[in-house]
Structure formats: structure tokens, C-alpha cells
Coordinates of C-alpha atoms in Angstrom, one line a residue:
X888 CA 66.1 63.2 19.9
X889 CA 62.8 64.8 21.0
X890 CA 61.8 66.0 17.2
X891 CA 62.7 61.8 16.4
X892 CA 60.2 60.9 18.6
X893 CA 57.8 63.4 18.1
X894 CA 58.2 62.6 13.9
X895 CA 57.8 58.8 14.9
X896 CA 54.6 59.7 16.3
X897 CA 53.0 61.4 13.9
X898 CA 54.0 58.5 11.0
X899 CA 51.9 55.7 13.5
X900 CA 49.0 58.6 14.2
X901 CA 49.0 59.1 10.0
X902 CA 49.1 55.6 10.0
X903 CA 46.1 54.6 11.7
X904 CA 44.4 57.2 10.1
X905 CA 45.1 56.2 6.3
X906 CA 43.5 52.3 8.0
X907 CA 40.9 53.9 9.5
X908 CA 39.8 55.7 6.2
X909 CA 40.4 52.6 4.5
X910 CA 38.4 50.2 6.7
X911 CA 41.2 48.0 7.8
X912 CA 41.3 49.3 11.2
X913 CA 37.8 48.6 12.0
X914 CA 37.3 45.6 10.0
X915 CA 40.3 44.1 12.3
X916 CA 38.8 44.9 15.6
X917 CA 35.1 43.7 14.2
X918 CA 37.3 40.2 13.1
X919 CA 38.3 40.3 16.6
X920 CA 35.3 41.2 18.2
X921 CA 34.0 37.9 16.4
X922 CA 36.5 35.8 17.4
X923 CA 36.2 36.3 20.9
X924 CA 32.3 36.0 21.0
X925 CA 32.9 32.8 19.3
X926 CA 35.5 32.0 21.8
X927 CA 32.7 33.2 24.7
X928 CA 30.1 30.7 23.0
X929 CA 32.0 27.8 22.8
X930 CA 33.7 28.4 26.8
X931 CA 30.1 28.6 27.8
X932 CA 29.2 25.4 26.0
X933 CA 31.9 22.9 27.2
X934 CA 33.0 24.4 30.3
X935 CA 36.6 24.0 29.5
X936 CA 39.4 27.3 30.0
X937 CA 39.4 30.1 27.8
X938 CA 43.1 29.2 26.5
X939 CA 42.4 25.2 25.6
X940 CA 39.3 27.0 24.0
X941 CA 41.4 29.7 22.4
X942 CA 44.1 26.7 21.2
X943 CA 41.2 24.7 19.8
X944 CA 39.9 27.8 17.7
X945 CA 43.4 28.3 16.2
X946 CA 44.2 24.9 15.2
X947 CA 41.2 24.7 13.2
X948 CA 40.8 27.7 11.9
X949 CA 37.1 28.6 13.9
X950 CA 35.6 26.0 12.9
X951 CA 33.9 25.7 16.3
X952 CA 32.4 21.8 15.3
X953 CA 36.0 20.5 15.3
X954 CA 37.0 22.6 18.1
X955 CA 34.7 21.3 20.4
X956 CA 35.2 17.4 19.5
X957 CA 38.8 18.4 19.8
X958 CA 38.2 19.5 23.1
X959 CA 36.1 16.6 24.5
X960 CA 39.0 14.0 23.1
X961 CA 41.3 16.3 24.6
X962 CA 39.4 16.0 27.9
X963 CA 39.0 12.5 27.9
X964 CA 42.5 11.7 27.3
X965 CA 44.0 13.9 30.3
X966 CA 41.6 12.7 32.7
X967 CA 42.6 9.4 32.1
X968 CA 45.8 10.3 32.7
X969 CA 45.2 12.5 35.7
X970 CA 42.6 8.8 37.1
X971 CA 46.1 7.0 36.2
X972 CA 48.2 9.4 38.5
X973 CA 45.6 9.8 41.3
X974 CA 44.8 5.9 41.1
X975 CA 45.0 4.5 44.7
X976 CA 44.1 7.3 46.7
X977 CA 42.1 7.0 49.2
X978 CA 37.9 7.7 48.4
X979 CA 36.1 7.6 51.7
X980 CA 33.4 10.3 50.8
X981 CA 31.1 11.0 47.6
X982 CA 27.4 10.9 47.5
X983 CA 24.2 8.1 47.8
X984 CA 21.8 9.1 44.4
X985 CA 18.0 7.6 44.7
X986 CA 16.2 8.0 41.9
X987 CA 12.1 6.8 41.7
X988 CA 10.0 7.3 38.8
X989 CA 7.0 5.0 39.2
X990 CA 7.4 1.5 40.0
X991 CA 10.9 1.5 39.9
X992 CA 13.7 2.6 42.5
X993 CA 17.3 3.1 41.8
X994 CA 20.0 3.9 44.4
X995 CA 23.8 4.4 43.1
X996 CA 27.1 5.4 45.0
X997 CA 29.5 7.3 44.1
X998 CA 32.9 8.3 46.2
X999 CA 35.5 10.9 45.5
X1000 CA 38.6 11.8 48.4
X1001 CA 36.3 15.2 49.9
X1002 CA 33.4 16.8 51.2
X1003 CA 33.8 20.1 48.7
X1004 CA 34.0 17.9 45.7
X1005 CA 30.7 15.6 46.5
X1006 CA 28.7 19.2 46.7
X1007 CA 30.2 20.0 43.3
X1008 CA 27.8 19.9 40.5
X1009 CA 30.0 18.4 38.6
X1010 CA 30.5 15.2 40.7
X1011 CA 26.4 15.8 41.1
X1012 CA 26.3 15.6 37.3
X1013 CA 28.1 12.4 37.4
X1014 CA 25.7 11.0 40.2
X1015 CA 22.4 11.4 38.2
X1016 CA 23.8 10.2 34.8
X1017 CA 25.0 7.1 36.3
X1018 CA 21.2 6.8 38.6
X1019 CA 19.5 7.3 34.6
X1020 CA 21.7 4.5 33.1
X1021 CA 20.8 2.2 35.8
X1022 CA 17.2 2.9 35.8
X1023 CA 17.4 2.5 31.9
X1024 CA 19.4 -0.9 32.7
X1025 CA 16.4 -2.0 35.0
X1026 CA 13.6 -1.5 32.9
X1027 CA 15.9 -3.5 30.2
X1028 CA 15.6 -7.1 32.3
X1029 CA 13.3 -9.4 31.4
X1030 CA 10.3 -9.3 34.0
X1031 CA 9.5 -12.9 35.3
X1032 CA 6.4 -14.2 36.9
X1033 CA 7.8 -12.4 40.9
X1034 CA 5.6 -9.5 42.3
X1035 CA 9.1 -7.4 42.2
X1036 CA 12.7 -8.0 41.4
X1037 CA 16.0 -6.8 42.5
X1038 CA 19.3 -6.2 41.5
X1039 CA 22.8 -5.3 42.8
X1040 CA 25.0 -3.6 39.8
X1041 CA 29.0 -3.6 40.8
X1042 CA 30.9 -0.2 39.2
X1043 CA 32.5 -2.1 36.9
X1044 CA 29.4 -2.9 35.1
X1045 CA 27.7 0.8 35.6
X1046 CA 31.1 2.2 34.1
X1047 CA 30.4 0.3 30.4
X1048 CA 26.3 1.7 30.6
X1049 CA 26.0 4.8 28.1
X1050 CA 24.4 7.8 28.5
X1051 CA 24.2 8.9 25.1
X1052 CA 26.9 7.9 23.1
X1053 CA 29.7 8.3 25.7
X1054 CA 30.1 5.6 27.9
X1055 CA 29.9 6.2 31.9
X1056 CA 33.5 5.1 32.2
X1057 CA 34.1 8.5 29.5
X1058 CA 32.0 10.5 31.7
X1059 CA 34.4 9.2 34.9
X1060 CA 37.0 9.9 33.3
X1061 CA 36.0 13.9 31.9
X1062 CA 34.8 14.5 35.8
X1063 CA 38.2 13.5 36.9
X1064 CA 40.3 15.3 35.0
X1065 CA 37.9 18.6 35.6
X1066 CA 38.0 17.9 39.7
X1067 CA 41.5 16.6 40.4
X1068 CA 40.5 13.9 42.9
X1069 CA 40.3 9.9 42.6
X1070 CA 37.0 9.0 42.2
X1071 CA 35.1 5.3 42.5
X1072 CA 32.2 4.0 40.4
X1073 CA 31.0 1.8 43.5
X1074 CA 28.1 0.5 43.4
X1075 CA 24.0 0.8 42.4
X1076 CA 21.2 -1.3 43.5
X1077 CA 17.2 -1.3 41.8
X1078 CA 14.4 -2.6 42.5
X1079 CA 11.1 -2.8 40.2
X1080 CA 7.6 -3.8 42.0
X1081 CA 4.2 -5.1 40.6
X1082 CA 0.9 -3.0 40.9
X1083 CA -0.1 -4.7 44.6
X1084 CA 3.1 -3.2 45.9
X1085 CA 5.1 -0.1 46.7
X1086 CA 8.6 1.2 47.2
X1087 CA 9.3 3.7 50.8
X1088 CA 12.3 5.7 50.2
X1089 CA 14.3 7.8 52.1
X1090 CA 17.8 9.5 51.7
X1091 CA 19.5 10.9 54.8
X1092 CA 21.9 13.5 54.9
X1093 CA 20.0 15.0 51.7
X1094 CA 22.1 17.8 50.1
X1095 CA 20.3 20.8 48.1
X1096 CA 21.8 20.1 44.7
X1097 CA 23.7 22.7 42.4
X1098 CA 22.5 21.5 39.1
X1099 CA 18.8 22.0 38.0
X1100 CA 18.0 18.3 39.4
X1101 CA 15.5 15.7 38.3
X1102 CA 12.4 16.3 40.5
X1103 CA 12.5 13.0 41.6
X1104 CA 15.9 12.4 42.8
X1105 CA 17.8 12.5 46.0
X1106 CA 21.8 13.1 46.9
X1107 CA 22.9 12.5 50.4
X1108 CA 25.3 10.2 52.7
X1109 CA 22.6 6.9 53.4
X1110 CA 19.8 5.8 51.1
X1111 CA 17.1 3.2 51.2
X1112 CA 14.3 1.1 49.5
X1113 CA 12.2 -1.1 51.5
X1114 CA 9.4 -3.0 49.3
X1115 CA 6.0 -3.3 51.0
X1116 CA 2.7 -5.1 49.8
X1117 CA 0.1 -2.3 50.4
X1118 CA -3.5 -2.5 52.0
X1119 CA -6.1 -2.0 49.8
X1120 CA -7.3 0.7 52.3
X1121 CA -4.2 3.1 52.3
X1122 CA -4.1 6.0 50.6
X1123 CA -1.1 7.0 48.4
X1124 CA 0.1 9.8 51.0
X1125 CA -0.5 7.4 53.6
X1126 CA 1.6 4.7 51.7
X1127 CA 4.2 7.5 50.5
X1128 CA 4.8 8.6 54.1
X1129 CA 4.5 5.3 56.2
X1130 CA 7.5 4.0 52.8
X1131 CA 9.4 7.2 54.4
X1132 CA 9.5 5.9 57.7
X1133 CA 10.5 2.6 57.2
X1134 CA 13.1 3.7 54.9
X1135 CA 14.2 5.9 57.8
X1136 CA 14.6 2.6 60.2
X1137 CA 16.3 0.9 57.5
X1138 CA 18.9 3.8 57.7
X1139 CA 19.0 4.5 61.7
X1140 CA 18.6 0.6 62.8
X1141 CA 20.6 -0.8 60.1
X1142 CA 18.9 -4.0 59.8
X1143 CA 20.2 -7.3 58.2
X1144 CA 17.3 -9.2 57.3
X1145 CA 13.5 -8.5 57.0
X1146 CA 12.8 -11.7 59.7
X1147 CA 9.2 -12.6 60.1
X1148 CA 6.2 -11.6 63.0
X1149 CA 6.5 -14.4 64.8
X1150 CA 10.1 -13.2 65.9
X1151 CA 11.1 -12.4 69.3
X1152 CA 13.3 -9.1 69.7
X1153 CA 16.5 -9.9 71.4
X1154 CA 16.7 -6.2 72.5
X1155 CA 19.2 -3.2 71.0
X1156 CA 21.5 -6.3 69.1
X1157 CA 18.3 -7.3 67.1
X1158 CA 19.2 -7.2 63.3
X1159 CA 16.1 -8.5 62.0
X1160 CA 14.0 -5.4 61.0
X1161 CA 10.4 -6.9 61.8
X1162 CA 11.9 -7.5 64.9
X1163 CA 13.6 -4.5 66.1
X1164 CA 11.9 -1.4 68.1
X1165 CA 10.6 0.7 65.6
X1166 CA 13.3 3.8 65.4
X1167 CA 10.1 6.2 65.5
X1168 CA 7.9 4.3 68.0
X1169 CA 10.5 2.0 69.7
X1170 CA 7.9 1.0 72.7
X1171 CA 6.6 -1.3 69.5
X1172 CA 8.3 -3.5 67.4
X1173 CA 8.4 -2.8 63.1
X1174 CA 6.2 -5.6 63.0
X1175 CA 3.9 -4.1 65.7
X1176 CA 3.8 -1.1 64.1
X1177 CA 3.0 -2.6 60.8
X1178 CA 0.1 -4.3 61.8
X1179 CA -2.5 -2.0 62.1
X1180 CA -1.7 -0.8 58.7
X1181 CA -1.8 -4.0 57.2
X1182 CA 1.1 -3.8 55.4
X1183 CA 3.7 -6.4 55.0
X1184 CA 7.6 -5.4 54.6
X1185 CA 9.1 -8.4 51.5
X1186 CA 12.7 -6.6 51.3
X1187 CA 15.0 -3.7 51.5
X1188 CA 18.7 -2.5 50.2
X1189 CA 20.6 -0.2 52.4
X1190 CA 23.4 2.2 51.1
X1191 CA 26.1 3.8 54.0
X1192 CA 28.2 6.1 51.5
X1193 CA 32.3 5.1 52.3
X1194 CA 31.1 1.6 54.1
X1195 CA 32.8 -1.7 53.8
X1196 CA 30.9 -3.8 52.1
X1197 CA 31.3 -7.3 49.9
X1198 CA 28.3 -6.1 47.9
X1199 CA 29.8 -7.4 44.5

């Protein structure tokens, strides 16, 4: 029994040997060296497992083109189911994106069911592609003869904007089926201003994002964009920061209307801004405040993330 084994052996050791001298054995493990850096390369690229990688390599024979396509329709198709299953579940947090770049402001919402998948940078991913479409959507409008214009976008529409050649609704879907929780397309609001005026923003809550981030976007739980008509005098730090603080108002005071200077504050229940005491001053009024500066407030949008709204 022993001498079997022992003559079993040493056919498999001659074996290996004769391969080796031929080149078979180390031309197999260079083949499969290749394979897996190939199978490294294209995990790396799409972010999907190793075995849907691995499965997309063998059904088409390494060609890594079709693999990847394969993968992305594979993606799509089981996050749409997975949106399907989770459909109805409840989505009461997510994340407020402001993005400015010049004369134009964006703001978008986006909600998903937790905390731990709104600091993902996947979901963050999914924020700032939606903020770019709607900027690109805002600077599509015909401009009309008004020192600024507005806009309230309802998810529905944002989820048929493209980014690239994949719709948002795609991109929705692919985040899904990667995170496992419900998520909403809510809402996204922009505003674009004339050279005589400026835009104050602020974002509370502000998160440190995961993904390298555009410079000039924000992620946090409450976002504003209050429009002012500058003084000549101001400086652009001075218009920047006194923008910040009134966007800060609009978030702490929650204001309903702008209201005028000639109105009378009715005390803690005012909800007309110009009106109310000034969250960082409140011994003056915003309008009180403002004066000095010479700068009048024309309008504002105010985000809450997870608030009921009838914003359409």
C-alpha cells in the first residue's frame, strides 16, 4: 500500500517535471497570472465583486470591453429590481447638495432610509451628478429681460437629465442596487442672477465628503440661496460673507417670505425675513441690519433635507 503511494508520487513529481521542461507548467500559471491582473483591472474600474467580474470574463472570453458593458446592464437591471422590492420604504434622511459656479446656484435633495448610507460616496456620487445636470439644465433656459430667474425642478424631471449618456434615473437605479436602501430623487431648485447682483449661500450640517469633490460644492442636512442686489461699495469678501449670513438666517429662522422695510415685526412668530430679528444680531431686524450695507434681499429657496413640503 505504502510503495502504491509512494509510486503514485513519483508519476505526478515526473509529471510536473516533463511540463516544466516543456513550458506548459509555466506558460499556465503566466495565463493565469494574466487573467487575474485583468480580473484586478477591470474590479478596480467598475467597482463591482470579484465573482460578477470573474463571470463576465468567462462568458466572453476576456474580452474586457464586453465584460464591462455586460456588467453595467447587469447592474442596471438588478437595481431596478432591488428599487422595485425596496419601493415604499420609508426615506427620511439623504443629503442637501449646493453647487455655485459663478452667477448661478444650484441646490438638489436627495433622500435614502440612513445616516451611514448619506455619508457613503456612493450616494455622494449620486448627489453631485444630479447638482451638474441641474446646473447644466439652468444655463439651458432662455434668459429673459429679469435681473435673475428661478426655478423649482420636481425628481421626476431631474431623473430623465443625463449625465453623459446614462440617464439620472440609470444612475438611481445602479446606486440602489450597490447600497440596498430606497432612495428618492426629491427635489432641486436654481437660481441664475445678472451682474448688479449676488447669490449668499450656506449649507448647514456640512459633511466632509469621501469622494474627491468639486471645489465648489457643499453636502449637508439644510441649504440656502438668498439673492441680493449688491452696493457698489462692497467688496466681494464682504459680499461673500454678509451672502453667508443671510443664508444662515434663512436656515435658523425659516422664513416664508422676503416682506418689505416698512414691516413691523410681530416678535418670535414673524415669518417675513426682512422682518424678523436678525439670527446673528437679533437686537435688529434683517432689514435693520441690511441697511447700513445697502443691500437689498429680492428672494431666497430654503431646503430642510426629509421636510414635508408641496414644492412640486
Amino acid at each position: 500500500m505504502v510503495l502504491g503511494r509512494h509510486l503514485v508520487l513519483c508519476i505526478i513529481t515526473y509529471m510536473l517535471f516533463s511540463w516544466q521542461q516543456a513550458g506548459l507548467f509555466h506558460s499556465g500559471l503566466r495565463l493565469l497570472a494574466s487573467d487575474k491582473e485583468l480580473l484586478v483591472k477591470l474590479r478596480r474600474k467598475t467597482g463591482y465583486s470579484f465573482v460578477n467580474c470573474k463571470k463576465a470574463l468567462e462568458k466572453f472570453n476576456n474580452d474586457a470591453k464586453q465584460a464591462e458593458t455586460w456588467l453595467h446592464q447587469q447592474a442596471q437591471k438588478e437595481g431596478w429590481n432591488k428599487a422595485s422590492k425596496l419601493q415604499g420604504r420609508k426615506t427620511a434622511e439623504g443629503l442637501v447638495g449646493l453647487l455655485q459656479e459663478g452667477n448661478t446656484a444650484v441646490m438638489v435633495e436627495v433622500n435614502c432610509e440612513t445616516d451611514f448610507v448619506a455619508r457613503n460616496v456612493k450616494f455622494q456620487q449620486l448627489v453631485q451628478q444630479a447638482a451638474l445636470c441641474t446646473l447644466r439644465h439652468c444655463r439651458s433656459q432662455e434668459q429673459h429681460q429679469a435681473s435673475y430667474s428661478k426655478g423649482l425642478i420636481p425628481g421626476e424631471e431631474i431623473l430623465q437629465m443625463k449625465t453623459d449618456d446614462v440617464t439620472i434615473k440609470d444612475v438611481l437605479a445602479l446606486t440602489i442596487g450597490k447600497l440596498g436602501e430606497n432612495m428618492l430623487m426629491r427635489r432641486a431648485a436654481w437660481v441664475m442672477v445678472s451682474s448688479d447682483l449676488f447669490i449668499g449661500t450656506y449649507m448647514h450640517g456640512a459633511l466632509q465628503p469621501d469622494l474627491p469633490s468639486l471645489t465648489n460644492m457643499s453636502y449637508g442636512k439644510y441649504g440656502s440661496l438668498v439673492v441680493c442686489r449688491k452696493a457698489d461699495t462692497d467688496s466681494t469678501s464682504n459680499i461673500t460673507e454678509l451672502g453667508r449670513r443671510l443664508g444662515q438666517h434663512v436656515v435658523g429662522m425659516n422664513p416664508l417670505t422676503v416682506g418689505s422695510l416698512e414691516d413691523e415685526s410681530t416678535g418670535d412668530a414673524e415669518t417675513r425675513m426682512l422682518a424678523q430679528p436678525f439670527l446673528l444680531e437679533p437686537s435688529l431686524t434683517v432689514g435693520q441690519y441690511l441697511h447700513p450695507h445697502g443691500v437689498q434681499v429680492l428672494d431666497f429657496v430654503r431646503f430642510e433635507c426629509g421636510e414635508e413640503t408641496h414644492t412640486p
